[in-house]
């Protein structure tokens, strides 16, 4: 168990309690502490701890600049200049280079070991003045505990791994608990996505084949009959490989997770070829990646950031970017509120709501259709008619919240997709029916 008190604050009635020391929580804690607020950041585990989601987006880089950690992040990462799509139904591979997006200013991202990356952000929050606590689990939040008192402070109950219990009385609560979705569960407002369901099985491999030169760090995505694989090279020479498919597919497993991962890899021969001399390290891990969101992302004296509000399939590496971006937006709104700037705070809260809905919505359109033969054809034979390929690259890079004119081109891409579906109507209908069947089975299984 560990806790660190930074700066002049020692009381149990801070300005803000941030629940969760992942990318979103550490980001918002660092920003608010830097603005002079008394911030308590509570993490249930001990850093460094394992987490999946190693691939970042180019638009993460300006966030690192603003946070002041870019040099440290690049030091632990390997550059990712683009993405490679590999299809068993095509002889060639398709390459997308981030430097060819509509805005050429963000030509690369990085892959990181999340254990190192998350700890870096957590320690940075401490350096900025947040009071950081590890191996402390929030057991409950009573938003009405201060009802009738002048400052109406919530009550945040915390239990450390050694059994010690603490009660914090902040002015404001930020839930960054990730897929634990603490407040969403407590308020009973978590909603399972009715359009998409997936699960993942993954592991890390040594001695896997890597691309030469500047392409070494590029992410590769392999389609197979039941879903897709990620292939993420890391700086230490290992490669993260994971299969994402419907939960119905994973029900077929009969042996160990390791055996099932290798059996699934065999279904993608081009991936298997890259791993023919590789060794699986530390076994395999599975997780249910059921997409979800919450009915709201903010309320009276609280906000939800990152995965605490919504989670989407990791197809385009959006998780860390959306989480950190939400941390920046949340910090702006909370800062106004804490300063008593009511009009500015309400305006910022409303903007925050739009941002939290917009990001997952943009990525989800592709995610829902990624197994479609029509979308596969467009990704495997991209064309820059009316700058649509540049717009697509901008979306894949995370350029969703600026004035980059991707909107009309995105609509053009949608029209092209639907026209392609009409051109292969029988195959499109067959894929749609297969996907609907898997989704129904997954949702029914989730109820049991």
Coordinates of C-alpha atoms in Angstrom, one line a residue:
X1 CA 0.0 0.0 0.0
X2 CA 1.3 3.5 -0.8
X3 CA 0.1 7.0 -0.6
X4 CA 1.9 10.2 -1.4
X5 CA 0.9 13.7 -0.2
X6 CA 2.2 16.4 -2.5
X7 CA 2.1 20.1 -2.0
X8 CA 0.6 22.0 1.0
X9 CA -2.7 20.0 1.3
X10 CA -3.2 17.5 4.1
X11 CA -6.9 17.7 4.9
X12 CA -9.6 15.1 4.1
X13 CA -11.8 17.7 2.4
X14 CA -10.0 18.3 -0.9
X15 CA -11.4 20.2 -3.9
X16 CA -11.6 17.1 -6.0
X17 CA -11.3 13.3 -5.6
X18 CA -10.4 11.5 -8.8
X19 CA -11.3 7.8 -8.8
X20 CA -8.9 5.7 -10.9
X21 CA -5.2 6.3 -11.9
X22 CA -5.4 5.3 -15.5
X23 CA -4.8 7.7 -18.4
X24 CA -8.0 9.7 -18.0
X25 CA -7.7 10.0 -14.2
X26 CA -4.1 10.9 -14.1
X27 CA -4.5 13.5 -16.9
X28 CA -7.4 15.3 -15.2
X29 CA -5.7 15.1 -11.8
X30 CA -2.5 16.6 -13.2
X31 CA -4.3 19.4 -15.0
X32 CA -6.4 20.4 -12.0
X33 CA -3.6 20.2 -9.5
X34 CA -1.5 22.4 -11.9
X35 CA -4.3 25.0 -11.6
X36 CA -3.8 25.1 -7.9
X37 CA -6.7 22.8 -6.8
X38 CA -6.3 20.3 -4.0
X39 CA -6.7 17.0 -5.9
X40 CA -6.7 13.4 -4.5
X41 CA -6.0 10.7 -7.0
X42 CA -7.0 7.2 -5.9
X43 CA -5.9 4.0 -7.7
X44 CA -7.0 0.5 -6.7
X45 CA -3.8 -1.2 -7.9
X46 CA -0.1 -0.6 -7.5
X47 CA 1.8 0.9 -10.4
X48 CA 3.2 -0.6 -12.6
X49 CA 0.2 -2.9 -13.4
X50 CA -0.7 -4.7 -16.5
X51 CA -3.2 -3.2 -18.9
X52 CA -4.0 -3.9 -22.6
X53 CA -4.4 -1.1 -25.1
X54 CA -0.8 -0.4 -26.2
X55 CA -1.4 1.5 -29.4
X56 CA -1.9 5.2 -29.3
X57 CA -3.1 7.7 -32.0
X58 CA -1.3 10.7 -33.6
X59 CA -3.6 13.1 -31.9
X60 CA -2.3 11.8 -28.6
X61 CA 1.0 13.6 -29.3
X62 CA -0.3 17.2 -28.9
X63 CA -2.0 16.1 -25.7
X64 CA 1.4 14.9 -24.4
X65 CA 2.8 18.3 -25.4
X66 CA 0.2 20.1 -23.4
X67 CA 0.6 17.8 -20.4
X68 CA 4.4 18.1 -20.6
X69 CA 5.2 14.4 -20.9
X70 CA 5.9 13.9 -24.7
X71 CA 9.7 13.4 -24.3
X72 CA 9.1 10.8 -21.6
X73 CA 6.4 9.0 -23.5
X74 CA 8.5 8.8 -26.7
X75 CA 11.4 7.4 -24.7
X76 CA 9.3 4.3 -23.7
X77 CA 7.6 3.9 -27.0
X78 CA 8.2 2.8 -30.6
X79 CA 7.0 5.1 -33.4
X80 CA 3.9 4.1 -35.3
X81 CA 3.7 5.9 -38.7
X82 CA 0.6 4.1 -39.9
X83 CA -1.5 1.0 -40.1
X84 CA -1.4 -2.1 -42.3
X85 CA -4.6 -4.0 -43.2
X86 CA -4.2 -7.7 -44.1
X87 CA -7.1 -9.7 -45.6
X88 CA -7.1 -13.4 -46.3
X89 CA -9.4 -12.6 -49.3
X90 CA -6.8 -10.4 -50.9
X91 CA -3.3 -11.1 -52.2
X92 CA -1.9 -7.7 -51.3
X93 CA -1.8 -5.7 -48.1
X94 CA -3.1 -2.1 -47.7
X95 CA -1.0 0.6 -46.0
X96 CA -2.3 3.8 -44.5
X97 CA 0.3 6.5 -43.6
X98 CA -0.8 9.1 -41.0
X99 CA 1.4 11.6 -42.8
X100 CA -1.1 11.6 -45.6
X101 CA -4.1 12.7 -43.5
X102 CA -5.8 16.1 -44.2
X103 CA -3.5 17.7 -41.6
X104 CA 0.0 16.6 -42.2
X105 CA 1.3 18.0 -38.9
X106 CA 0.8 14.7 -36.9
X107 CA 2.6 12.0 -38.9
X108 CA 3.1 9.4 -36.2
X109 CA 2.0 8.0 -32.8
X110 CA 3.7 5.5 -30.5
X111 CA 3.1 2.1 -29.1
X112 CA 3.8 1.7 -25.4
X113 CA 3.7 -0.9 -22.7
X114 CA 0.7 0.3 -20.7
X115 CA 2.3 -0.7 -17.4
X116 CA 5.1 1.9 -18.1
X117 CA 2.8 4.5 -19.7
X118 CA 0.1 4.5 -17.0
X119 CA 2.7 4.7 -14.3
X120 CA 4.4 7.6 -16.1
X121 CA 1.1 9.6 -16.2
X122 CA 0.3 8.7 -12.6
X123 CA 3.6 9.8 -11.3
X124 CA 3.3 13.0 -13.4
X125 CA 0.1 13.8 -11.6
X126 CA 1.9 13.5 -8.3
X127 CA 4.7 15.8 -9.5
X128 CA 2.1 18.4 -10.5
X129 CA 0.7 18.4 -7.0
X130 CA -2.0 15.8 -6.8
X131 CA -2.1 13.6 -3.7
X132 CA -1.7 10.1 -5.0
X133 CA -2.8 6.9 -3.4
X134 CA -2.3 3.3 -4.7
X135 CA -3.8 0.1 -3.5
X136 CA -6.8 2.1 -2.3
X137 CA -10.2 1.1 -3.6
X138 CA -13.2 3.4 -3.6
X139 CA -16.1 1.4 -2.1
X140 CA -18.8 3.9 -2.5
X141 CA -19.7 7.5 -3.2
X142 CA -22.6 9.2 -1.4
X143 CA -23.4 12.3 -3.4
X144 CA -26.1 13.3 -0.8
X145 CA -24.0 13.0 2.3
X146 CA -23.6 16.7 2.7
X147 CA -27.2 17.6 2.0
X148 CA -28.4 20.5 4.1
X149 CA -24.9 21.7 4.9
X150 CA -23.5 24.9 3.4
X151 CA -21.0 23.3 1.0
X152 CA -23.0 20.1 0.3
X153 CA -19.9 17.9 0.0
X154 CA -20.2 14.3 -1.2
X155 CA -18.7 11.4 0.8
X156 CA -16.1 9.1 -0.9
X157 CA -15.4 5.9 1.1
X158 CA -12.1 4.2 0.5
X159 CA -10.6 1.0 1.7
X160 CA -6.9 0.3 1.4
X161 CA -5.4 -3.2 0.8
X162 CA -4.3 -3.3 4.5
X163 CA -7.9 -2.8 5.6
X164 CA -7.5 0.9 6.6
X165 CA -10.7 2.8 5.8
X166 CA -10.7 6.5 4.8
X167 CA -13.5 9.0 4.2
X168 CA -13.0 11.9 1.8
X169 CA -15.3 15.0 1.6
X170 CA -14.4 16.7 -1.7
X171 CA -16.3 19.5 -3.4
X172 CA -16.3 17.6 -6.7
X173 CA -15.9 13.9 -7.8
X174 CA -14.5 12.7 -11.1
X175 CA -15.0 9.0 -11.9
X176 CA -12.1 7.7 -13.9
X177 CA -12.6 4.1 -12.8
X178 CA -12.4 2.7 -16.3
X179 CA -14.5 -0.4 -17.0
X180 CA -15.3 -0.7 -13.3
X181 CA -17.8 2.1 -14.2
X182 CA -18.2 2.9 -10.5
X183 CA -20.7 5.8 -10.6
X184 CA -22.5 4.5 -13.7
X185 CA -23.2 1.2 -11.8
X186 CA -24.1 3.0 -8.6
X187 CA -26.6 5.2 -10.4
X188 CA -27.8 2.2 -12.5
X189 CA -27.4 4.1 -15.8
X190 CA -24.9 1.8 -17.6
X191 CA -26.3 0.7 -21.0
X192 CA -25.0 -2.3 -22.9
X193 CA -24.5 -1.5 -26.6
X194 CA -27.3 -3.2 -28.6
X195 CA -25.5 -2.8 -31.9
X196 CA -22.2 -4.4 -31.1
X197 CA -20.6 -7.0 -28.8
X198 CA -17.1 -8.5 -28.8
X199 CA -14.6 -10.2 -26.7
X200 CA -10.8 -10.4 -26.9
X201 CA -8.1 -13.0 -26.4
X202 CA -4.5 -11.9 -26.4
X203 CA -0.9 -12.5 -25.5
X204 CA 2.7 -11.2 -26.1
X205 CA 5.2 -12.9 -28.3
X206 CA 9.0 -12.9 -28.5
X207 CA 10.9 -13.3 -31.8
X208 CA 7.9 -12.4 -34.0
X209 CA 8.5 -11.1 -37.5
X210 CA 8.6 -7.3 -37.7
X211 CA 8.5 -5.0 -40.6
X212 CA 11.8 -3.4 -41.8
X213 CA 12.8 0.2 -41.3
X214 CA 10.3 2.9 -40.5
X215 CA 7.5 0.4 -40.9
X216 CA 8.7 -1.6 -37.9
X217 CA 6.4 0.1 -35.4
X218 CA 3.3 0.1 -37.6
X219 CA 0.2 -1.7 -36.3
X220 CA -1.1 -4.5 -38.5
X221 CA -4.8 -5.6 -38.5
X222 CA -5.6 -9.0 -39.8
X223 CA -9.1 -10.1 -40.7
X224 CA -10.3 -13.7 -40.3
X225 CA -13.6 -15.5 -40.5
X226 CA -14.8 -14.6 -37.0
X227 CA -13.3 -11.1 -36.5
X228 CA -9.9 -9.5 -36.6
X229 CA -6.5 -9.5 -35.0
X230 CA -4.2 -6.7 -33.8
X231 CA -0.5 -7.0 -34.2
X232 CA 1.4 -4.3 -32.2
X233 CA 5.2 -4.2 -32.1
X234 CA 6.6 -2.9 -28.8
X235 CA 10.0 -1.2 -28.0
X236 CA 11.3 -4.2 -26.0
X237 CA 11.2 -6.4 -29.1
X238 CA 8.0 -8.2 -28.2
X239 CA 4.7 -8.0 -30.1
X240 CA 1.2 -7.8 -28.7
X241 CA -1.2 -10.0 -30.6
X242 CA -4.9 -10.2 -29.9
X243 CA -8.0 -11.7 -31.5
X244 CA -11.3 -9.8 -31.3
X245 CA -14.5 -11.7 -32.2
X246 CA -18.0 -12.3 -31.0
X247 CA -18.4 -13.9 -27.6
X248 CA -20.2 -16.7 -29.4
X249 CA -16.9 -17.7 -31.1
X250 CA -15.1 -17.8 -27.8
X251 CA -17.6 -20.2 -26.4
X252 CA -16.1 -22.8 -28.7
X253 CA -13.0 -23.0 -26.5
X254 CA -12.4 -26.5 -25.0
X255 CA -8.8 -26.4 -23.9
X256 CA -6.6 -23.7 -22.3
X257 CA -6.6 -20.1 -23.2
X258 CA -3.1 -20.5 -24.7
X259 CA -4.1 -23.4 -26.9
X260 CA -7.2 -21.5 -28.1
X261 CA -5.2 -18.4 -28.9
X262 CA -2.9 -20.5 -31.1
X263 CA -5.8 -22.3 -32.7
X264 CA -7.4 -18.9 -33.5
X265 CA -4.1 -17.5 -34.9
X266 CA -4.0 -20.5 -37.2
X267 CA -7.3 -19.3 -38.8
X268 CA -5.3 -16.3 -40.1
X269 CA -2.5 -17.9 -42.1
X270 CA -0.7 -14.6 -42.9
X271 CA -0.6 -13.8 -39.2
X272 CA 0.5 -17.3 -38.4
X273 CA 3.4 -16.9 -40.8
X274 CA 4.7 -13.9 -38.9
X275 CA 4.6 -15.9 -35.7
X276 CA 6.0 -19.1 -37.0
X277 CA 9.3 -18.6 -35.0
X278 CA 7.7 -16.7 -32.1
X279 CA 7.2 -17.8 -28.5
X280 CA 4.1 -16.9 -26.5
X281 CA 5.2 -15.2 -23.2
X282 CA 3.4 -15.3 -19.9
X283 CA 0.4 -17.1 -21.2
X284 CA -2.8 -15.7 -22.7
X285 CA -5.5 -13.4 -21.3
X286 CA -9.1 -13.0 -22.3
X287 CA -11.6 -10.2 -21.6
X288 CA -15.1 -9.3 -22.5
X289 CA -15.1 -6.1 -24.6
X290 CA -18.8 -5.5 -24.5
X291 CA -19.4 -2.0 -25.7
X292 CA -21.4 0.2 -23.4
X293 CA -22.1 3.8 -22.5
X294 CA -24.0 5.6 -19.7
X295 CA -27.2 7.6 -19.8
X296 CA -25.2 10.7 -18.8
X297 CA -21.6 11.7 -18.2
X298 CA -22.0 14.5 -15.7
X299 CA -24.3 15.7 -13.0
X300 CA -24.4 17.8 -9.9
X301 CA -20.8 17.8 -8.5
X302 CA -19.5 14.9 -10.5
X303 CA -18.3 13.8 -13.9
X304 CA -17.4 10.5 -15.6
X305 CA -14.3 10.4 -17.8
X306 CA -12.8 7.9 -20.2
X307 CA -14.1 4.3 -20.0
X308 CA -16.0 5.2 -16.8
X309 CA -18.6 6.7 -19.2
X310 CA -18.3 4.6 -22.4
X311 CA -16.2 1.9 -24.0
X312 CA -16.0 0.9 -27.7
X313 CA -14.3 -1.9 -29.5
X314 CA -10.5 -1.3 -29.7
X315 CA -10.4 -1.7 -33.5
X316 CA -8.8 1.7 -34.2
X317 CA -6.8 2.2 -31.0
X318 CA -9.1 4.9 -29.8
X319 CA -9.2 4.1 -26.1
X320 CA -6.3 6.0 -24.6
X321 CA -6.8 9.0 -26.9
X322 CA -10.5 9.3 -26.0
X323 CA -9.7 8.8 -22.4
X324 CA -7.0 11.5 -22.2
X325 CA -9.0 13.9 -24.4
X326 CA -11.9 13.6 -22.0
X327 CA -9.5 14.3 -19.1
X328 CA -8.6 17.6 -20.7
X329 CA -12.2 18.6 -21.4
X330 CA -13.2 17.6 -17.9
X331 CA -10.4 19.6 -16.3
X332 CA -11.6 22.8 -18.1
X333 CA -15.2 22.3 -16.9
X334 CA -14.3 21.3 -13.3
X335 CA -11.9 24.3 -13.0
X336 CA -14.6 26.8 -13.9
X337 CA -17.0 25.1 -11.5
X338 CA -14.4 25.1 -8.6
X339 CA -13.7 28.8 -9.2
X340 CA -17.4 29.6 -9.0
X341 CA -17.7 30.6 -12.6
X342 CA -21.2 29.3 -13.1
X343 CA -21.9 30.4 -16.7
X344 CA -18.5 29.4 -18.0
X345 CA -18.8 26.0 -16.2
X346 CA -22.2 25.2 -17.6
X347 CA -21.0 26.1 -21.1
X348 CA -17.9 23.8 -20.6
X349 CA -20.1 21.0 -19.2
X350 CA -22.3 21.1 -22.3
X351 CA -19.3 21.0 -24.6
X352 CA -18.0 18.1 -22.6
X353 CA -21.2 16.1 -23.2
X354 CA -20.9 16.7 -26.9
X355 CA -17.3 15.6 -27.0
X356 CA -18.0 12.4 -25.0
X357 CA -20.8 11.4 -27.4
X358 CA -19.0 12.4 -30.6
X359 CA -15.8 10.5 -30.3
X360 CA -17.3 7.0 -29.7
X361 CA -20.0 7.7 -32.4
X362 CA -17.4 8.4 -35.1
X363 CA -15.3 5.3 -34.4
X364 CA -18.3 3.1 -33.9
X365 CA -19.6 3.6 -37.4
X366 CA -16.6 1.8 -38.7
X367 CA -16.4 -0.7 -35.8
X368 CA -20.0 -1.9 -36.4
X369 CA -19.2 -2.6 -40.1
X370 CA -15.6 -3.8 -39.9
X371 CA -16.5 -7.4 -40.8
X372 CA -18.5 -6.2 -43.8
X373 CA -17.1 -7.3 -47.2
X374 CA -17.9 -3.8 -48.5
X375 CA -15.8 -2.0 -45.8
X376 CA -13.1 -4.5 -46.4
X377 CA -13.0 -3.7 -50.1
X378 CA -12.8 0.0 -49.4
X379 CA -9.9 -0.4 -46.9
X380 CA -8.0 -2.8 -49.2
X381 CA -8.4 -0.6 -52.2
X382 CA -8.5 3.0 -50.9
X383 CA -8.9 5.9 -53.3
X384 CA -8.5 9.6 -52.5
X385 CA -11.5 10.8 -54.5
X386 CA -12.7 14.1 -53.1
X387 CA -9.9 13.7 -50.4
X388 CA -12.0 10.9 -48.8
X389 CA -8.9 8.8 -48.1
X390 CA -7.3 11.8 -46.3
X391 CA -10.4 12.3 -44.3
X392 CA -10.5 8.6 -43.4
X393 CA -6.8 8.8 -42.2
X394 CA -7.7 11.9 -40.2
X395 CA -10.4 9.9 -38.4
X396 CA -8.1 7.0 -37.8
X397 CA -5.5 9.5 -36.4
X398 CA -8.1 10.8 -33.9
X399 CA -8.6 14.2 -35.6
X400 CA -12.2 14.4 -34.5
X401 CA -12.5 17.5 -32.3
X402 CA -10.8 20.3 -34.3
X403 CA -11.9 22.3 -37.4
X404 CA -10.3 19.8 -39.9
X405 CA -13.0 19.6 -42.6
X406 CA -13.6 15.8 -42.5
X407 CA -17.4 15.9 -42.1
X408 CA -18.4 16.2 -45.8
X409 CA -15.8 13.7 -46.9
X410 CA -16.9 11.2 -44.2
X411 CA -20.5 11.4 -45.6
X412 CA -19.0 10.8 -49.0
X413 CA -17.3 7.7 -47.7
X414 CA -20.6 6.5 -46.2
X415 CA -22.3 6.9 -49.6
X416 CA -19.5 5.0 -51.2
X417 CA -19.9 2.2 -48.7
X418 CA -23.6 1.9 -49.1
X419 CA -23.3 1.9 -52.9
X420 CA -20.7 -0.9 -52.5
X421 CA -23.1 -2.9 -50.4
X422 CA -25.7 -2.7 -53.1
X423 CA -23.1 -3.9 -55.6
X424 CA -22.6 -7.1 -53.5
X425 CA -26.0 -7.3 -52.0
X426 CA -26.3 -11.1 -51.5
X427 CA -22.9 -11.2 -49.7
X428 CA -23.7 -8.1 -47.7
X429 CA -27.0 -9.5 -46.5
X430 CA -25.4 -12.8 -45.5
X431 CA -22.7 -10.9 -43.5
X432 CA -25.4 -8.7 -41.9
X433 CA -27.5 -11.8 -40.9
X434 CA -24.4 -13.5 -39.4
X435 CA -23.5 -10.4 -37.4
X436 CA -27.1 -10.0 -36.1
X437 CA -27.2 -13.7 -35.1
X438 CA -23.9 -13.4 -33.2
X439 CA -25.0 -10.2 -31.5
X440 CA -28.3 -11.7 -30.4
X441 CA -26.5 -14.8 -28.9
X442 CA -24.0 -12.5 -27.1
X443 CA -26.7 -10.3 -25.6
X444 CA -28.7 -13.3 -24.5
X445 CA -25.6 -14.9 -22.9
X446 CA -24.9 -11.6 -21.1
X447 CA -28.3 -11.9 -19.4
X448 CA -27.6 -15.3 -17.9

